[in-house]
Coordinates of C-alpha atoms and ligand atoms in Angstrom, one line a residue:
M1 CA 36.4 -5.0 -8.8
I2 CA 36.0 -6.8 -12.1
E3 CA 32.5 -8.8 -12.0
P4 CA 33.8 -12.3 -13.2
A5 CA 31.9 -14.0 -16.0
P6 CA 28.3 -14.3 -15.6
D7 CA 26.6 -17.7 -16.6
R8 CA 27.7 -18.8 -19.5
V9 CA 29.1 -22.2 -20.7
H10 CA 32.2 -21.7 -22.4
L11 CA 34.0 -24.4 -24.2
S12 CA 36.9 -24.8 -22.2
P13 CA 37.5 -22.0 -19.6
P14 CA 40.9 -21.6 -17.0
D15 CA 40.4 -23.7 -13.7
T16 CA 42.3 -22.5 -10.7
G17 CA 41.5 -22.9 -6.8
D18 CA 43.7 -22.0 -3.1
D19 CA 46.9 -23.6 -4.6
E20 CA 47.4 -21.6 -7.2
R21 CA 46.3 -19.0 -5.1
A22 CA 49.1 -19.4 -2.0
L23 CA 51.7 -19.9 -4.8
L24 CA 50.7 -16.9 -6.5
L25 CA 50.6 -14.4 -3.3
E26 CA 53.7 -16.8 -2.4
A27 CA 55.5 -15.6 -5.3
L28 CA 54.8 -12.1 -5.2
D29 CA 55.8 -11.6 -2.2
S30 CA 59.5 -12.9 -2.5
G31 CA 59.7 -10.5 -4.6
W32 CA 60.6 -12.6 -7.8
V33 CA 58.0 -10.7 -10.4
A34 CA 60.3 -11.5 -13.3
P35 CA 60.9 -13.8 -15.4
A36 CA 63.6 -15.3 -13.0
G37 CA 62.7 -16.8 -10.1
P38 CA 62.4 -20.3 -7.9
H39 CA 58.3 -20.7 -9.3
L40 CA 59.9 -20.9 -12.8
T41 CA 62.7 -23.1 -12.0
A42 CA 60.3 -25.3 -10.3
F43 CA 57.6 -25.6 -12.8
E44 CA 59.6 -26.6 -15.1
D45 CA 61.8 -29.1 -13.0
E46 CA 58.4 -30.6 -11.8
M47 CA 56.5 -30.6 -15.3
A48 CA 60.4 -32.3 -16.3
A49 CA 59.6 -35.1 -13.9
V50 CA 56.1 -35.3 -15.0
L51 CA 56.9 -36.3 -18.7
G52 CA 59.9 -38.0 -17.7
V53 CA 61.8 -36.0 -19.8
P54 CA 65.2 -34.7 -18.2
A55 CA 64.8 -31.1 -19.4
A56 CA 62.3 -27.9 -19.7
A57 CA 61.9 -24.4 -20.5
A58 CA 59.2 -22.2 -19.7
L59 CA 57.9 -20.2 -22.2
S60 CA 55.1 -17.5 -22.9
S61 CA 53.1 -19.1 -25.0
G62 CA 52.8 -22.6 -26.7
T63 CA 53.4 -21.3 -30.1
A64 CA 56.8 -19.4 -29.0
A65 CA 57.9 -23.2 -27.9
L66 CA 56.8 -24.4 -31.1
H67 CA 59.1 -21.4 -32.9
L68 CA 62.3 -21.8 -31.0
A69 CA 61.9 -26.0 -31.8
L70 CA 61.5 -25.6 -34.9
L71 CA 64.6 -22.8 -35.4
L72 CA 66.2 -26.0 -32.6
C73 CA 65.6 -28.3 -36.0
G74 CA 67.7 -25.7 -37.8
V75 CA 64.4 -24.9 -39.9
G76 CA 64.6 -21.5 -42.1
P77 CA 64.6 -19.4 -44.8
G78 CA 63.2 -21.2 -47.8
D79 CA 62.5 -25.0 -46.5
E80 CA 59.5 -26.9 -46.1
V81 CA 57.7 -28.6 -42.9
L82 CA 55.2 -30.8 -42.8
V83 CA 52.1 -29.5 -40.9
P84 CA 48.7 -31.5 -40.7
T85 CA 46.1 -29.2 -42.1
L86 CA 43.3 -29.8 -39.1
T87 CA 45.2 -28.1 -36.3
F88 CA 45.4 -24.5 -34.2
V89 CA 46.6 -22.3 -36.7
A90 CA 49.8 -21.5 -34.5
S91 CA 51.6 -24.9 -35.5
A92 CA 51.5 -23.2 -38.8
N93 CA 52.6 -19.7 -37.8
A94 CA 55.4 -21.2 -36.2
V95 CA 56.3 -22.9 -39.6
T96 CA 55.8 -19.3 -41.3
Y97 CA 58.1 -17.1 -38.4
T98 CA 61.2 -19.4 -39.4
G99 CA 61.1 -18.1 -42.7
A100 CA 59.9 -21.6 -44.0
R101 CA 56.4 -23.4 -45.5
P102 CA 54.5 -24.9 -44.1
V103 CA 53.0 -28.5 -46.3
F104 CA 49.6 -29.5 -44.9
V105 CA 49.3 -33.1 -44.8
D106 CA 45.7 -34.0 -44.0
S107 CA 44.3 -37.0 -41.4
D108 CA 43.5 -40.4 -40.6
A109 CA 40.0 -41.0 -39.9
S110 CA 40.8 -43.2 -36.9
S111 CA 42.3 -40.8 -35.0
W112 CA 41.5 -37.4 -37.1
C113 CA 45.3 -37.0 -36.4
M114 CA 48.1 -36.7 -39.1
D115 CA 48.1 -39.8 -41.3
P116 CA 51.7 -40.8 -41.2
A117 CA 50.4 -43.0 -44.5
L118 CA 50.9 -39.8 -45.9
V119 CA 53.8 -38.5 -44.5
A120 CA 56.1 -42.0 -45.6
E121 CA 54.6 -40.9 -49.3
E122 CA 55.5 -37.7 -49.0
L123 CA 59.1 -38.5 -47.6
A124 CA 59.6 -40.7 -50.1
R125 CA 58.9 -38.4 -53.0
C126 CA 60.8 -35.4 -51.7
A127 CA 63.6 -37.8 -51.3
R128 CA 63.5 -38.3 -54.7
R129 CA 63.5 -35.5 -55.7
G130 CA 66.2 -34.4 -53.5
R131 CA 65.1 -32.1 -51.1
L132 CA 63.4 -33.3 -47.8
P133 CA 61.7 -31.1 -45.2
A134 CA 63.5 -29.2 -42.6
A135 CA 60.8 -31.0 -39.6
V136 CA 57.9 -32.7 -39.1
V137 CA 55.1 -31.2 -36.8
A138 CA 53.1 -34.1 -35.5
V139 CA 50.1 -32.3 -33.7
D140 CA 47.6 -34.3 -30.3
L141 CA 44.8 -33.5 -31.8
Y142 CA 42.2 -32.7 -28.8
G143 CA 44.3 -33.8 -26.3
Q144 CA 44.8 -37.5 -28.8
C145 CA 48.3 -38.3 -29.4
A146 CA 49.4 -38.4 -33.7
D147 CA 50.5 -41.9 -33.9
L148 CA 54.1 -41.3 -33.7
D149 CA 56.2 -44.7 -33.7
P150 CA 55.5 -44.5 -37.4
I151 CA 55.7 -41.2 -37.8
V152 CA 58.8 -41.1 -36.0
E153 CA 60.4 -44.4 -37.7
I154 CA 59.8 -42.7 -41.4
C155 CA 61.4 -38.9 -40.1
T156 CA 64.2 -41.3 -38.3
R157 CA 65.1 -43.2 -41.7
Y158 CA 64.9 -40.0 -44.3
E159 CA 66.3 -38.3 -40.7
V160 CA 64.2 -35.7 -41.3
P161 CA 63.9 -34.2 -37.2
V162 CA 60.1 -34.5 -36.1
V163 CA 58.4 -31.8 -33.1
E164 CA 55.2 -33.4 -30.9
D165 CA 53.1 -29.9 -30.6
A166 CA 51.2 -31.5 -27.6
A167 CA 49.5 -28.0 -26.6
E168 CA 46.6 -29.9 -26.1
A169 CA 47.6 -33.3 -24.8
L170 CA 49.2 -32.6 -21.3
G171 CA 48.4 -35.6 -19.8
A172 CA 47.7 -37.6 -22.2
T173 CA 49.5 -41.7 -23.4
Y174 CA 50.7 -42.5 -26.2
R175 CA 51.4 -46.8 -25.7
G176 CA 51.8 -46.1 -22.2
R177 CA 54.5 -43.2 -22.7
P178 CA 53.2 -38.9 -21.8
A179 CA 52.1 -37.1 -24.3
G180 CA 55.3 -33.9 -24.6
S181 CA 57.7 -36.8 -24.7
L182 CA 56.9 -38.9 -27.6
T183 CA 60.0 -37.3 -29.3
P184 CA 62.9 -35.7 -28.8
L185 CA 61.7 -32.0 -28.6
G186 CA 58.4 -31.7 -27.2
V187 CA 55.1 -28.6 -27.1
L188 CA 52.8 -27.5 -24.5
S189 CA 50.7 -24.6 -23.7
F190 CA 49.1 -23.0 -21.0
N191 CA 47.1 -20.9 -22.7
G192 CA 43.6 -19.9 -20.4
N193 CA 42.1 -22.7 -22.7
K194 CA 44.0 -25.0 -22.3
I195 CA 44.3 -28.7 -20.0
I196 CA 46.1 -26.2 -16.9
T197 CA 46.6 -22.7 -17.6
T198 CA 49.6 -20.2 -16.5
G199 CA 47.1 -17.3 -17.8
G200 CA 48.8 -17.6 -20.9
G201 CA 52.4 -19.4 -21.0
G202 CA 53.9 -22.8 -22.5
M203 CA 56.8 -25.0 -22.0
L204 CA 59.5 -26.7 -24.6
V205 CA 60.5 -30.0 -23.4
G206 CA 63.1 -32.5 -24.8
D207 CA 65.9 -35.3 -24.1
D208 CA 68.6 -32.9 -24.8
P209 CA 69.4 -30.6 -22.2
E210 CA 72.0 -29.0 -24.0
A211 CA 68.9 -28.0 -27.0
I212 CA 66.8 -26.8 -23.6
E213 CA 69.6 -24.9 -22.0
R214 CA 69.7 -23.6 -26.0
A215 CA 66.0 -22.8 -26.1
R216 CA 66.7 -20.5 -22.9
Y217 CA 69.0 -18.4 -24.3
L218 CA 67.2 -18.1 -27.1
A219 CA 64.3 -16.9 -25.2
T220 CA 66.3 -13.8 -23.0
Q221 CA 67.5 -12.7 -26.5
A222 CA 70.4 -14.2 -26.9
R223 CA 72.3 -12.9 -24.3
Q224 CA 75.9 -13.8 -24.3
P225 CA 78.0 -14.6 -21.0
A226 CA 79.4 -11.2 -20.4
P227 CA 79.8 -8.7 -17.4
H228 CA 77.9 -6.5 -20.4
Y229 CA 75.3 -6.8 -23.0
E230 CA 76.9 -8.9 -25.9
H231 CA 75.1 -10.4 -28.6
T232 CA 76.2 -12.4 -31.6
E233 CA 72.8 -13.8 -32.9
T234 CA 68.8 -12.6 -32.6
G235 CA 67.2 -13.8 -29.5
F236 CA 63.8 -13.5 -28.1
N237 CA 61.8 -12.1 -25.4
Y238 CA 59.7 -15.6 -24.9
R239 CA 60.7 -16.6 -21.4
L240 CA 57.3 -17.0 -18.6
G241 CA 57.4 -14.8 -15.7
N242 CA 57.7 -16.6 -12.2
L243 CA 54.5 -15.1 -11.5
A244 CA 53.0 -17.3 -14.2
A245 CA 54.8 -20.1 -13.0
A246 CA 53.4 -20.3 -9.5
V247 CA 49.6 -20.4 -11.1
G248 CA 51.5 -23.4 -13.0
L249 CA 52.8 -24.9 -10.5
G250 CA 49.4 -25.1 -8.6
Q251 CA 47.7 -25.9 -11.4
L252 CA 50.4 -29.0 -12.7
R253 CA 49.7 -30.2 -8.4
H254 CA 45.9 -31.0 -9.9
L255 CA 46.6 -32.2 -13.4
G256 CA 45.6 -35.9 -12.5
E257 CA 42.3 -34.6 -11.4
K258 CA 41.6 -31.9 -14.5
V259 CA 42.2 -34.8 -17.3
A260 CA 40.0 -37.2 -14.9
R261 CA 37.4 -34.4 -15.4
R262 CA 37.5 -34.1 -18.9
R263 CA 37.4 -37.4 -19.5
A264 CA 34.1 -38.4 -17.7
I265 CA 32.6 -35.6 -19.6
R266 CA 33.8 -36.7 -22.7
R267 CA 32.4 -40.6 -21.5
T268 CA 28.9 -38.7 -20.2
Y269 CA 28.4 -37.0 -23.7
E270 CA 28.9 -40.1 -25.0
A271 CA 26.1 -41.9 -23.5
A272 CA 23.8 -39.3 -23.6
F273 CA 24.1 -39.1 -27.3
A274 CA 24.5 -43.0 -28.4
E275 CA 20.8 -43.0 -29.1
L276 CA 20.8 -40.4 -30.7
A277 CA 21.8 -41.6 -34.8
G278 CA 23.6 -38.9 -36.9
I279 CA 25.5 -38.3 -33.9
T280 CA 29.3 -39.7 -33.6
M281 CA 32.2 -39.0 -31.1
M282 CA 35.6 -38.1 -32.1
P283 CA 37.4 -41.6 -32.8
V284 CA 39.7 -42.7 -30.4
A285 CA 42.8 -44.6 -31.3
A286 CA 43.7 -48.3 -29.6
Y287 CA 47.2 -46.7 -29.0
G288 CA 46.3 -44.4 -26.5
E289 CA 44.3 -42.3 -23.9
P290 CA 44.0 -38.7 -25.0
T291 CA 42.7 -36.2 -22.4
H292 CA 39.5 -35.1 -24.6
W293 CA 41.0 -31.7 -24.2
L294 CA 37.5 -31.1 -26.1
S295 CA 34.8 -33.2 -26.6
V296 CA 34.3 -33.0 -30.0
L297 CA 31.2 -35.1 -32.6
T298 CA 30.2 -34.8 -35.3
I299 CA 26.9 -34.8 -37.0
D300 CA 25.2 -36.1 -40.0
A301 CA 23.0 -33.6 -40.9
E302 CA 20.4 -36.8 -42.6
A303 CA 20.7 -39.0 -40.1
L304 CA 20.2 -36.2 -37.1
G305 CA 17.5 -34.1 -38.8
A306 CA 19.6 -30.7 -37.9
S307 CA 22.6 -29.6 -39.2
R308 CA 25.7 -28.4 -37.2
E309 CA 25.5 -25.1 -37.8
D310 CA 21.1 -25.9 -36.2
V311 CA 22.7 -27.1 -33.3
R312 CA 25.8 -24.7 -32.5
V313 CA 23.2 -21.9 -32.8
R314 CA 20.9 -23.6 -30.5
L315 CA 23.4 -23.5 -28.1
E316 CA 24.2 -20.4 -28.6
A317 CA 20.4 -19.0 -27.8
A318 CA 21.2 -21.0 -24.5
D319 CA 24.3 -19.1 -23.5
I320 CA 26.1 -22.4 -24.7
E321 CA 29.4 -21.7 -26.5
S322 CA 30.2 -24.4 -29.0
R323 CA 32.6 -24.0 -31.9
P324 CA 32.9 -26.1 -35.0
A325 CA 35.7 -28.0 -35.5
W326 CA 39.3 -26.8 -36.5
K327 CA 38.6 -25.0 -40.1
P328 CA 41.7 -27.1 -42.1
M329 CA 44.8 -25.2 -42.6
H330 CA 44.9 -25.4 -46.4
R331 CA 41.1 -24.1 -46.6
Q332 CA 42.6 -20.9 -44.5
P333 CA 42.9 -17.6 -46.8
L334 CA 46.0 -17.2 -45.5
F335 CA 48.0 -20.5 -46.7
A336 CA 46.3 -20.1 -50.0
G337 CA 50.1 -20.3 -51.2
C338 CA 50.6 -23.5 -49.8
R339 CA 50.9 -26.8 -50.6
A340 CA 48.3 -29.8 -49.2
L341 CA 48.3 -33.4 -49.2
D342 CA 44.5 -33.7 -49.3
T343 CA 42.4 -36.6 -49.0
G344 CA 39.0 -35.0 -47.4
V345 CA 38.7 -36.2 -43.8
A346 CA 40.0 -33.0 -42.5
D347 CA 37.3 -31.2 -44.9
R348 CA 34.8 -33.8 -43.3
V349 CA 35.5 -33.3 -39.6
F350 CA 35.4 -29.5 -39.9
E351 CA 31.8 -29.8 -41.8
R352 CA 30.4 -31.8 -39.3
G353 CA 32.4 -31.5 -36.3
L354 CA 31.7 -29.7 -33.1
C355 CA 32.9 -28.8 -30.0
L356 CA 31.1 -28.9 -26.9
P357 CA 32.1 -27.7 -23.8
S358 CA 34.7 -29.6 -21.8
G359 CA 36.5 -27.6 -19.2
S360 CA 37.2 -29.6 -15.7
G361 CA 35.2 -27.0 -14.1
L362 CA 32.0 -28.0 -15.9
T363 CA 29.5 -29.0 -13.4
E364 CA 27.1 -31.4 -14.1
A365 CA 24.0 -29.3 -14.2
Q366 CA 25.8 -27.7 -16.4
Q367 CA 26.6 -30.6 -19.0
A368 CA 22.9 -31.7 -18.3
R369 CA 22.0 -28.3 -19.8
V370 CA 24.3 -28.7 -22.7
I371 CA 22.8 -32.1 -23.5
E372 CA 19.8 -31.5 -23.2
V373 CA 20.0 -28.5 -25.6
V374 CA 21.2 -30.5 -28.4
Y375 CA 18.4 -32.9 -27.5
A376 CA 16.0 -29.9 -28.0
A377 CA 18.0 -28.4 -30.9
V378 CA 16.8 -32.1 -33.1
G379 CA 13.0 -32.2 -31.6
Q380 CA 13.3 -34.7 -29.1
P381 CA 13.0 -34.6 -25.1
A382 CA 16.9 -36.0 -23.4
T383 CA 16.0 -39.1 -22.3
R384 CA 18.7 -38.9 -19.1
Ligands
PLP401 C1 46.6 -24.0 -28.2 C2 47.4 -24.6 -29.0 C3 49.1 -24.3 -29.4 C4 49.4 -22.6 -29.2 O1 49.7 -22.6 -27.9 P1 49.8 -21.1 -27.0 O2 49.8 -21.4 -25.5 O3 47.8 -20.1 -27.4 O4 50.7 -20.2 -28.2 C5 49.7 -24.3 -30.8 N1 49.2 -25.5 -30.8 C6 47.8 -26.3 -30.8 C7 47.4 -27.7 -31.4 C8 47.0 -25.7 -30.0 O5 45.8 -25.9 -29.4

């Protein structure tokens, strides 16, 4: 028997329930223990319905979904792809898989997401040079949508495809529209730490059923329709398994509650830290409603009397997981040779940003403990 994890408070652990257990056992007993089956199809159909898109392909990871999205956009060796610098490495790794090079774009201070003005400047510059990027990847950071209307408008003008990396944003909205549905191809992740989980998995969603069907074909080793194994191009083993999809199906049924809980967690932190000069929450842009996948705050060490690292180390000593905001990709040794449009916004977020425990299963008592330890780290008693 494997014991469950002890009392440590994690950043964003899986949050599963009875529906997942029942559906998983149903899938197991059905004999569909393969990357095919009724739960897989139902998971795709229900997700497409939730997002209001015509088609969806369930895959082994969000990273795989990004890789296939870029391939569908025609990205290949020698190309450039614009990617926000403030993101998880997967957004940029998928570009590398295609043989293209990422070009990193700094953030807008009012959303921390990719700055549309920088995208516009870069595309104008590239157009003058006569060589446009092959695609733009916009990331919905920490559950807040990128400002996609201006990004899509600019990209449409230059005929550059845009992919929405909504791995952290399932359940968020942008001007009333669901995250993941804001561009012709959207990417979701069901990693263990995301809004919903399949224990590892992802999905490519889109408005063109033929494109999604091609993604499914590429994800299953690109088998041609023939009784024998016939291949004309390189495929991948990227399909999600039916058992995992059954868990995802159970999770999806509770999406609303999970997002509501993450939003409540963010509100509680916001209220608790409102009177601490030196702590500011991640900004919420007026155009949408984030999931608050992670509650992130920034610390002005001088005003607070404690640095981001002081607070993080105190939390760690209390067995509470917290993490600095993403280290910008253009500061990563891995991407040392890549171009970057750098305004310093992402650098400041990394220097000051701290992600706090935000999982939908976080109890009120656990959150109160997190708040107490933050107050202790700055030498003040918690007032709430
Ligand atoms: C988690 C994540 C991914 C990758 O998803 P996986 O399912 O872990 O491969 C991609 N982009 C962003 C922004 C993410 O947070």
